[in-house]
mmCIF file of C-alpha atoms and ligand atoms in Angstrom:
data_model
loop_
_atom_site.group_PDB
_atom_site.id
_atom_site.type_symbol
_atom_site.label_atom_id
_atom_site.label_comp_id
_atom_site.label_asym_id
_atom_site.label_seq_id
_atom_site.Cartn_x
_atom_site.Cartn_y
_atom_site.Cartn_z
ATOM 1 C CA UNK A 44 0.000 0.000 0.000
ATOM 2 C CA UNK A 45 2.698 2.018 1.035
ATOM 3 C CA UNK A 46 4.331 1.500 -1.879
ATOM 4 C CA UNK A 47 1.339 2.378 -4.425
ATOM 5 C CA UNK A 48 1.089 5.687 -2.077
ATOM 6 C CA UNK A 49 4.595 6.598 -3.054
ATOM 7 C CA UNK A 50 4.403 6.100 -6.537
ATOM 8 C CA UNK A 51 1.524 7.745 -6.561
ATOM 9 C CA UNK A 52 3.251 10.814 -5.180
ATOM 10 C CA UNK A 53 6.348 10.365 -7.543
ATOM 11 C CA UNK A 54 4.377 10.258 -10.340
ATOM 12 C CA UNK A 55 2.696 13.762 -9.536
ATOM 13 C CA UNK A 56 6.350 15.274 -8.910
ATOM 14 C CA UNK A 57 7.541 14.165 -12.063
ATOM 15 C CA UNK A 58 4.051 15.374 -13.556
ATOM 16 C CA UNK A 59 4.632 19.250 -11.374
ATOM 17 C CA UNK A 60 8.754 18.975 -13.469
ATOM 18 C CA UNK A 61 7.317 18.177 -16.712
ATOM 19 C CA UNK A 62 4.330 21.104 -16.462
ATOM 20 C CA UNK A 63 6.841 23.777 -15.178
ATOM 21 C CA UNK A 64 9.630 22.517 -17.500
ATOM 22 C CA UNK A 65 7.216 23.219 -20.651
ATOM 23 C CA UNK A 66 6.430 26.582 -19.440
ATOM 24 C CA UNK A 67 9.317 28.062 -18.948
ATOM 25 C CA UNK A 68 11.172 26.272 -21.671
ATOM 26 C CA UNK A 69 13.938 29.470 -23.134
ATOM 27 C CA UNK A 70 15.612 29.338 -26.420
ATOM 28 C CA UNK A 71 19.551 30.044 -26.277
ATOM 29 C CA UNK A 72 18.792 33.183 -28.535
ATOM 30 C CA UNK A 73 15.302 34.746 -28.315
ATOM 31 C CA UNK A 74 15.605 34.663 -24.630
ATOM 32 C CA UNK A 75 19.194 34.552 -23.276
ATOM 33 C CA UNK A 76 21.597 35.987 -25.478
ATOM 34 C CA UNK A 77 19.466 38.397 -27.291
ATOM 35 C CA UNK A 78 22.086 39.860 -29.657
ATOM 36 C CA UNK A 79 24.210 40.869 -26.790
ATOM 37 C CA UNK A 80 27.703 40.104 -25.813
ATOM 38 C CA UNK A 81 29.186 40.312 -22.044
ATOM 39 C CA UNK A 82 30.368 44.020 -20.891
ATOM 40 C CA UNK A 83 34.049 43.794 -19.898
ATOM 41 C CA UNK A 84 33.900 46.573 -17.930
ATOM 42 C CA UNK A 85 31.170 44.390 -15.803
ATOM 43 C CA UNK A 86 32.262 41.750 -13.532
ATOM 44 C CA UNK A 87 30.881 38.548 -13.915
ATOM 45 C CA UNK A 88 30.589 35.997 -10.852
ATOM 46 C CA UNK A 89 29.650 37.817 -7.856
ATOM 47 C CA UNK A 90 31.891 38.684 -5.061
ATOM 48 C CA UNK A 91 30.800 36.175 -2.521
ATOM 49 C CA UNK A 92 31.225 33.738 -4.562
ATOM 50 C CA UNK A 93 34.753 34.484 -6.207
ATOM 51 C CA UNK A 94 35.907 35.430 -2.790
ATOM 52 C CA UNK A 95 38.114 38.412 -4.221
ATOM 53 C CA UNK A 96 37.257 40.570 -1.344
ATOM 54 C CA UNK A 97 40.094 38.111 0.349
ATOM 55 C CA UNK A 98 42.406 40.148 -1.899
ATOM 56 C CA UNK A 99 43.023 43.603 -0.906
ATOM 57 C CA UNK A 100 46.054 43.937 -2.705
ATOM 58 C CA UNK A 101 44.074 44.053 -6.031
ATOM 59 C CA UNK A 102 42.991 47.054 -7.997
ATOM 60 C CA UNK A 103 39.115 47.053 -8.987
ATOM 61 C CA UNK A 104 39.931 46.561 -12.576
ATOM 62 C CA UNK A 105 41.691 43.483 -11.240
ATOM 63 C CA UNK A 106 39.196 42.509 -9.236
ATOM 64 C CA UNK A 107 36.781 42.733 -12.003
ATOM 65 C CA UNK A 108 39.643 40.636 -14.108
ATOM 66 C CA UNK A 109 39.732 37.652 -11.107
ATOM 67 C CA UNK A 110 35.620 38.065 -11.557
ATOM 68 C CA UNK A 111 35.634 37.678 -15.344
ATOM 69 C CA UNK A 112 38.219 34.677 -15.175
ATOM 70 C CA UNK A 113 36.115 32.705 -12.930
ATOM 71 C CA UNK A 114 32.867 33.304 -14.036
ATOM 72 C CA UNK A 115 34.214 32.000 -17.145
ATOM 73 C CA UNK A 116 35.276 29.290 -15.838
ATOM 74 C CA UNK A 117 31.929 28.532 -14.120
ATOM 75 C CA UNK A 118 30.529 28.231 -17.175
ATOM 76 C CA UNK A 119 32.437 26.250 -18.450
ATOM 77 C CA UNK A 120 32.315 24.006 -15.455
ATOM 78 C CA UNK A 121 28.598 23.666 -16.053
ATOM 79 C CA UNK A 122 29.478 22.557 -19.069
ATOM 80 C CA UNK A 123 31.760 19.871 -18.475
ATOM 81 C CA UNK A 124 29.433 18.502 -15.585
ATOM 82 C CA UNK A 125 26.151 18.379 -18.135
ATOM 83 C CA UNK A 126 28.127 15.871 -19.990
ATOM 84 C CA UNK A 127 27.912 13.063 -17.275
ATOM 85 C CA UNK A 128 24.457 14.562 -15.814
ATOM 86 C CA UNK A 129 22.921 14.004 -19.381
ATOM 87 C CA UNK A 130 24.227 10.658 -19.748
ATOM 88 C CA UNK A 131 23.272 9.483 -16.337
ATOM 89 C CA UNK A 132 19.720 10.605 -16.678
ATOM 90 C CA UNK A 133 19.535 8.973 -20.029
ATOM 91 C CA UNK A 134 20.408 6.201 -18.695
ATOM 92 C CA UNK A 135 18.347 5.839 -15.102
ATOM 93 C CA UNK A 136 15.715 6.192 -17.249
ATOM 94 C CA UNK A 137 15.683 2.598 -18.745
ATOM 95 C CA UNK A 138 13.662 2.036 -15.320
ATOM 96 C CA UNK A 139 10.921 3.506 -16.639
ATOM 97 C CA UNK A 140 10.961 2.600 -20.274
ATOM 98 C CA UNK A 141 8.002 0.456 -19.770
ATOM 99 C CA UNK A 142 6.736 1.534 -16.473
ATOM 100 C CA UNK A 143 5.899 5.170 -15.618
ATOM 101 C CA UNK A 144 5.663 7.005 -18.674
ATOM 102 C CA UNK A 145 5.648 10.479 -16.979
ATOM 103 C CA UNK A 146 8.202 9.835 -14.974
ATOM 104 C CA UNK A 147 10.221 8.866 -18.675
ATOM 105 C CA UNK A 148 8.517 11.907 -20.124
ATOM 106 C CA UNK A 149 10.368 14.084 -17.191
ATOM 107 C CA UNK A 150 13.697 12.442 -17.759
ATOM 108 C CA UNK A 151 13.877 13.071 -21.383
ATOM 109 C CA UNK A 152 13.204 16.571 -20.894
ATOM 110 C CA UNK A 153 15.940 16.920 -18.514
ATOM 111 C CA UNK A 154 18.735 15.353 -20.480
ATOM 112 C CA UNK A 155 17.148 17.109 -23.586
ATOM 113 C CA UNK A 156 17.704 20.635 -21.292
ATOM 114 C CA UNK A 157 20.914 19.569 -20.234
ATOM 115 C CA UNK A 158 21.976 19.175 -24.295
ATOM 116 C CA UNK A 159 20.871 22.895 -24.548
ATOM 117 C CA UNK A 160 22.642 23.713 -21.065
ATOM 118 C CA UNK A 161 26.083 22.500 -22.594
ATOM 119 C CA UNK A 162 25.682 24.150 -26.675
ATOM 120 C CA UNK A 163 24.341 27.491 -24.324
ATOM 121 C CA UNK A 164 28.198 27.077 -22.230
ATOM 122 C CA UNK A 165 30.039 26.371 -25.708
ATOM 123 C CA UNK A 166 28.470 29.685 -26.737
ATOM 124 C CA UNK A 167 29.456 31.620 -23.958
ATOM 125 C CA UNK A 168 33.264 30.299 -24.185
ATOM 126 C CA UNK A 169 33.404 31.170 -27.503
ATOM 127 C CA UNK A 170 32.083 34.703 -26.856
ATOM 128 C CA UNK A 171 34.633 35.273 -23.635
ATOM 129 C CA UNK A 172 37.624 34.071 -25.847
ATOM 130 C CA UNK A 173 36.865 36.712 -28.306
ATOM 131 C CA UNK A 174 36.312 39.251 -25.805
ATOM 132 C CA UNK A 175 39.394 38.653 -23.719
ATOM 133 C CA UNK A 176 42.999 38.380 -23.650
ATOM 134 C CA UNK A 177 44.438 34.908 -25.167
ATOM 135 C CA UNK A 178 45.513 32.599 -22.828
ATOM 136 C CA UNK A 179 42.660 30.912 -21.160
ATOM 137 C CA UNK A 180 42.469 27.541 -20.967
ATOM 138 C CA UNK A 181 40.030 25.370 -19.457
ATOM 139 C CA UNK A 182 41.418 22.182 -18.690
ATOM 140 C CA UNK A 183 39.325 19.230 -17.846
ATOM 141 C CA UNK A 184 37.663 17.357 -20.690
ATOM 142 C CA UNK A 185 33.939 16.478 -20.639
ATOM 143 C CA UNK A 186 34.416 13.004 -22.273
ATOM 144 C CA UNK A 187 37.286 11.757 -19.908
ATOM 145 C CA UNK A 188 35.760 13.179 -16.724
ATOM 146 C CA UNK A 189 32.636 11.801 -17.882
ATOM 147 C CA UNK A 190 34.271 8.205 -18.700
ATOM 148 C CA UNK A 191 35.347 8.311 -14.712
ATOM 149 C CA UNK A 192 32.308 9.229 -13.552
ATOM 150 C CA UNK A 193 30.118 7.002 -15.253
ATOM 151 C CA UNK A 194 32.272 4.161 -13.930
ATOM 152 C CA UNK A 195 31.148 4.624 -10.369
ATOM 153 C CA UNK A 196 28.131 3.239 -8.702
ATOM 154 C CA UNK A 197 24.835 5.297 -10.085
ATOM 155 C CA UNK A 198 24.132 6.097 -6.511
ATOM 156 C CA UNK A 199 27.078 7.774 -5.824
ATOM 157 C CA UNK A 200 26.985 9.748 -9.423
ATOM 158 C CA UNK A 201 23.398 10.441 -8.747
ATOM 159 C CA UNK A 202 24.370 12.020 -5.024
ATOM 160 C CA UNK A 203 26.467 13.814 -6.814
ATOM 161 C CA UNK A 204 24.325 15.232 -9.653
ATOM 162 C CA UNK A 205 21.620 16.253 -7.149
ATOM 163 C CA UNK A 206 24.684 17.992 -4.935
ATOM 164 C CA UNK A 207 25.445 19.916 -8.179
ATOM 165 C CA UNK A 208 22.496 20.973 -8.902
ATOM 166 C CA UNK A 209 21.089 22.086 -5.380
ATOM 167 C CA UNK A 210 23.884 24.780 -5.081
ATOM 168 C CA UNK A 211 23.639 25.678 -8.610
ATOM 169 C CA UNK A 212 19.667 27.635 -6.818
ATOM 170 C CA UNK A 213 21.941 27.944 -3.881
ATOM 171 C CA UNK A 214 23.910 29.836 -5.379
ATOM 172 C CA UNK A 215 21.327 31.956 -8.028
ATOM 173 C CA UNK A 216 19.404 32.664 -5.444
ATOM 174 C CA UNK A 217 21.795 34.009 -2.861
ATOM 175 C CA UNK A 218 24.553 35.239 -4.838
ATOM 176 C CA UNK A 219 23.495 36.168 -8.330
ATOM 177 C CA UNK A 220 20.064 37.206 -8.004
ATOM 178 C CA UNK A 221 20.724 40.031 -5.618
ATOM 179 C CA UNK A 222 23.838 41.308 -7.405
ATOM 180 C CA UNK A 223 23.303 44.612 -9.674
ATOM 181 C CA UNK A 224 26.478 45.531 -10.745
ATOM 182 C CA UNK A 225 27.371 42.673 -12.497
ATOM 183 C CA UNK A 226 27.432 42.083 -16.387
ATOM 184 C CA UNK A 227 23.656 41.268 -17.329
ATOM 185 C CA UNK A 228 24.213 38.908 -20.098
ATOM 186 C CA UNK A 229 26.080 36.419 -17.538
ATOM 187 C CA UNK A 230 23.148 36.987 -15.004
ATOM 188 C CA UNK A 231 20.434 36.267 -17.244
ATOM 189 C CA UNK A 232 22.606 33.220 -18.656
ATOM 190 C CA UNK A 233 22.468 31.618 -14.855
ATOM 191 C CA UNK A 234 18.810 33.146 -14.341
ATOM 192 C CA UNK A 235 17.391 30.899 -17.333
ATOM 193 C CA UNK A 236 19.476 28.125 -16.444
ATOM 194 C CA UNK A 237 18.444 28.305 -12.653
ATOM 195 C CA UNK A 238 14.682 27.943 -13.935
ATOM 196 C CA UNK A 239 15.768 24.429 -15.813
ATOM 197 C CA UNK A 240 17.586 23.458 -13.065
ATOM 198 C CA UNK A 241 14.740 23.852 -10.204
ATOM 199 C CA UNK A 242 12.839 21.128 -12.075
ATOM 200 C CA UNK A 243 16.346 19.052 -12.067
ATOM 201 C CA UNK A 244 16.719 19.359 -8.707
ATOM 202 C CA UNK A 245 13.512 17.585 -8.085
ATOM 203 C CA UNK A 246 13.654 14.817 -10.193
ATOM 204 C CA UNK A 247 17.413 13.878 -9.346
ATOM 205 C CA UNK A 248 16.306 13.407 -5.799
ATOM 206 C CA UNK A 249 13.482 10.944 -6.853
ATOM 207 C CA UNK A 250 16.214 9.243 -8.759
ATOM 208 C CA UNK A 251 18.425 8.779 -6.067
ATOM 209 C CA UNK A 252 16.161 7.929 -3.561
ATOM 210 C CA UNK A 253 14.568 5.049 -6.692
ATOM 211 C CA UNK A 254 17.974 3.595 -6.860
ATOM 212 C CA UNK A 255 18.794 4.013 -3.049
ATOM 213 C CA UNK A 256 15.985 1.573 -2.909
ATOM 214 C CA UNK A 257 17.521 -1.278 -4.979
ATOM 215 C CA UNK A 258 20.587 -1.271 -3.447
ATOM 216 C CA UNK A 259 21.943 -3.887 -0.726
ATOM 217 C CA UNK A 260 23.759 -2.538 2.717
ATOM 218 C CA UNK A 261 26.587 -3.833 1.041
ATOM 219 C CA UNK A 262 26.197 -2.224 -1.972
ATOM 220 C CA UNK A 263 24.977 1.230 -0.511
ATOM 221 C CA UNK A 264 28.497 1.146 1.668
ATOM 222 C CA UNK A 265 30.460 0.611 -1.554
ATOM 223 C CA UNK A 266 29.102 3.393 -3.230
ATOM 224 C CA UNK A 267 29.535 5.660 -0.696
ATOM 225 C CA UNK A 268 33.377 4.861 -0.952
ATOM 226 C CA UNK A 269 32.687 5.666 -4.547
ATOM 227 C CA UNK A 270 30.874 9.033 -3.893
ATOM 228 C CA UNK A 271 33.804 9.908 -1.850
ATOM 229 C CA UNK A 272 35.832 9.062 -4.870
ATOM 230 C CA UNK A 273 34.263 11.214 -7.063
ATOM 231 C CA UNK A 274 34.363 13.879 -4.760
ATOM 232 C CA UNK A 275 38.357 13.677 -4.607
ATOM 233 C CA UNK A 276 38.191 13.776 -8.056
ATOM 234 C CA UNK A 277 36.340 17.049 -8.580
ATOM 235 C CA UNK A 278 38.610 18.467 -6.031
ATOM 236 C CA UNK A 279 41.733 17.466 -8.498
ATOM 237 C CA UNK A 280 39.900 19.033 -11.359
ATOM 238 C CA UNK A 281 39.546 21.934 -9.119
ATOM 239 C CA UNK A 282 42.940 22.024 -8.375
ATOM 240 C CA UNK A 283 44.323 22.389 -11.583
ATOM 241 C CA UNK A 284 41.843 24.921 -13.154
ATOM 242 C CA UNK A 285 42.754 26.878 -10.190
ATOM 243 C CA UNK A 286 46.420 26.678 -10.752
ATOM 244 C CA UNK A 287 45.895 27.527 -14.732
ATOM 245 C CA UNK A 288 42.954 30.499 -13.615
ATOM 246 C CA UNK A 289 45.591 32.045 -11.550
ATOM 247 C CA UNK A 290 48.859 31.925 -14.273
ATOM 248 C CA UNK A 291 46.216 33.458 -16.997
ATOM 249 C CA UNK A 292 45.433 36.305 -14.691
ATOM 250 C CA UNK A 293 49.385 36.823 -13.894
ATOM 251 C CA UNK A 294 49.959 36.302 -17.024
ATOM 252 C CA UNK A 295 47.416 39.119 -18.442
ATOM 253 C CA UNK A 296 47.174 41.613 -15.316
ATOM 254 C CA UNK A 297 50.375 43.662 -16.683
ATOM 255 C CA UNK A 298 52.196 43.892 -13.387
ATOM 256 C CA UNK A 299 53.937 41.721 -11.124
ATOM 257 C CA UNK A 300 53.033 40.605 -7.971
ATOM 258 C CA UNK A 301 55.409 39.479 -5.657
ATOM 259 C CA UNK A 302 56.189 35.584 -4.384
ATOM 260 C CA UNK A 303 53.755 35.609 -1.154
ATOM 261 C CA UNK A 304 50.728 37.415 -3.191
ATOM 262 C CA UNK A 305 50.797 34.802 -6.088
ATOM 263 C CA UNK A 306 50.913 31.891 -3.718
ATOM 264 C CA UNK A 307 47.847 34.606 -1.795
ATOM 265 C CA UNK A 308 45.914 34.147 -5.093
ATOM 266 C CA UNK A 309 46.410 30.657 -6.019
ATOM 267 C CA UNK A 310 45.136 29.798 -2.912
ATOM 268 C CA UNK A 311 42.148 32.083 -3.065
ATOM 269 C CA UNK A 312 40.926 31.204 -6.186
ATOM 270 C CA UNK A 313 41.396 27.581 -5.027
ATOM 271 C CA UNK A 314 39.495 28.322 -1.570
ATOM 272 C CA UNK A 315 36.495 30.125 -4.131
ATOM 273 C CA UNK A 316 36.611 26.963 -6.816
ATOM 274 C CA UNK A 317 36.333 24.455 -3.572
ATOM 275 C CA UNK A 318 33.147 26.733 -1.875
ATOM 276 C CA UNK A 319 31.503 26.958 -5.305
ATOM 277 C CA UNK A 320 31.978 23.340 -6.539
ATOM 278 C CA UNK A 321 31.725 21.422 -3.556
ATOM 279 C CA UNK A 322 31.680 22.797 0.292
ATOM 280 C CA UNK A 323 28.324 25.189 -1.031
ATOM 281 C CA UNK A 324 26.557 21.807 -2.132
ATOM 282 C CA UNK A 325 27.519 19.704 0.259
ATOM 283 C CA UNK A 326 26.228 21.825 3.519
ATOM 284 C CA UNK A 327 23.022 22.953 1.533
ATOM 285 C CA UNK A 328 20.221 21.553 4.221
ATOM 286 C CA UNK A 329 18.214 19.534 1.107
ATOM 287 C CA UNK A 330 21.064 17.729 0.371
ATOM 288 C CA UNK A 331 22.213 16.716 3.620
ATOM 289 C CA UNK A 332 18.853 15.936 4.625
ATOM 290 C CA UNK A 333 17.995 13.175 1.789
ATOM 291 C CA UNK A 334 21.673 11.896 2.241
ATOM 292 C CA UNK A 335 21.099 11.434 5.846
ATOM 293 C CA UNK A 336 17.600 9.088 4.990
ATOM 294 C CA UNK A 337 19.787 6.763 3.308
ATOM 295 C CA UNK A 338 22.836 6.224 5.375
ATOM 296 C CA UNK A 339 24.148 5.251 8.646
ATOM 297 C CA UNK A 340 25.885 7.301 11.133
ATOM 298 C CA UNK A 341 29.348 6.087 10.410
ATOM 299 C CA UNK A 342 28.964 6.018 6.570
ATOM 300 C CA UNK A 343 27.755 10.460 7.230
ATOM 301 C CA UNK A 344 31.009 10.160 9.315
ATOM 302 C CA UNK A 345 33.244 8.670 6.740
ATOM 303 C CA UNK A 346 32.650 11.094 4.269
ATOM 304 C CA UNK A 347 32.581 14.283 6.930
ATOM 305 C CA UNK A 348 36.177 12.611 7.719
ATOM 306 C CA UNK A 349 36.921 12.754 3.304
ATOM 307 C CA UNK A 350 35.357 16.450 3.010
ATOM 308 C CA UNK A 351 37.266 17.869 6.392
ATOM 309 C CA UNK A 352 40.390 18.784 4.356
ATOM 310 C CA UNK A 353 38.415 20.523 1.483
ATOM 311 C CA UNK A 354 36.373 22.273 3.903
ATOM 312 C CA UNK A 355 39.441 23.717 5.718
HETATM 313 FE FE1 FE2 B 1382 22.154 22.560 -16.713
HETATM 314 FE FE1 FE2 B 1383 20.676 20.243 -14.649
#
């Protein structure tokens, strides 16, 4: 009975995704870009999220530099993520091939948005590059990190998708939203994708908490190790676009700064990549909340014990 109740209750959360999903459905052009192209005299990610406030060395137009780099990077990070998210949602959704058809309906919607997501990011790399000064590189590529991802348990990549995409509203809502001196073409890029991602949100938790279901204790405590995995592994990827963020802006701020400021940045712009990417999702109160229905006090310990050095 219980059971029937629940699926009666999925199936009108999936049916809520798919009916807000069609109406705010945006088209890369007629809604986002709009014929414009990003204001460099505009920062782009916020303040409290880039953490350049830590920096009081910097001038504002390199402040606004540090704000550009990163907020190009942040695309781009979207971008590289959407690649696994897409594929994992394509493929949970064999479960419902011949079972609930709104549920499928839901899924295909959200890997469809996710396809739009990533051409909307290749877009807005192209647009920086040509705006900027050479040099940038973003280093990660979508298909390898995807290949590693896809090779861990689906639990632990679908913890992770639904960690990504609670602080990507986290972080709209209390970061971007509010801000009004930054450039408006990258706020309206993460205010459209924001509206997608609500809907995402939703449906990876149902996801999870489907597969949580099927799993064994044995099975659940394995993927945990793998969840803590694939955290590590973000937090390499983070490493090394931090280290290549921070020698493009030496590289194109025209001065030189000075042995203990560079290592200052480096570690700044680190500290900002590990509070956006991971420490941001992983204290949001959803996400610890479903995690905590599905495992036991020492597995919550285990990976407390894995985050502690990220957190700092
Ligand atoms: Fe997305
Ligand atoms: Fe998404």
């Amino acid at each position: 009975m219980q059971t029937i109740l629940n699926s009666v209750t999925d199936t009108s959360r999936y049916a809520k995704c798919i009916e807000v999903s069609k109406r705010i459905r945006w088209d890369i052009d007629q809604d986002v870009i709009r014929n414009r192209g990003f204001d460099l005299n505009q920062r782009f990610l916020p303040d409290g999220l880039s953490r350049v406030g830590d920096l009081e060395f910097l001038t504002p137009a390199e402040r606004r530099l540090i704000s550009q780099i990163q907020g190009r990077t942040y695309a781009n990070m979207f971008g590289l993520v959407e690649r696994f998210i897409g594929a994992k949602v394509l493929e949970v959704s064999r479960y419902h091939w011949l079972g609930d058809q709104t549920a499928l309906e839901a899924l295909v919607r959200f890997s469809d948005e996710e396809l739009k997501h990533q051409e909307l990011f290749r877009r807005l790399e192209r647009m920086a590059a040509a705006g900027m000064p050479e040099g940038y590189s973003f280093l990660p590529q979508p298909n390898e990190v995807a290949m590693a991802v896809l090779g861990k348990a689906t639990w632990a990549v679908l913890a992770l998708t639904c960690h990504i995409e609670l602080f990507t509203q986290a972080h709209y809502r209390s970061s971007i939203a509010p801000e009004t001196q930054i450039d408006p073409l990258w706020k309206d890029v993460f205010l459209y994708h924001w509206r997608e991602e609500s809907q995402h949100a939703i449906l990876d938790e149902l996801e999870w908490q489907r597969e949580d279901a099927r799993l064994t204790a044995e099975e659940r405590d394995r993927a945990v190790d793998d969840l803590i995995d694939l955290v590590a592994a973000v937090d390499g990827i983070l490493k090394v676009q931090a280290a290549a963020d921070t020698h493009y802006f030496l590289a194109v701020a025209g001065r030189a700064f000075d042995g203990d400021r560079v290592t200052r940045l480096q570690a700044t712009v680190l500290k900002a990549y590990r509070w956006q990417y991971i420490v941001s999702g992983v204290q949001d109160p959803r996400f610890i909340g479903i995690l905590r229905e599905m495992i036991t006090d020492a597995q919550m310990q285990r990976i407390g014990a894995a985050l502690a050095p990220i957190i700092g």
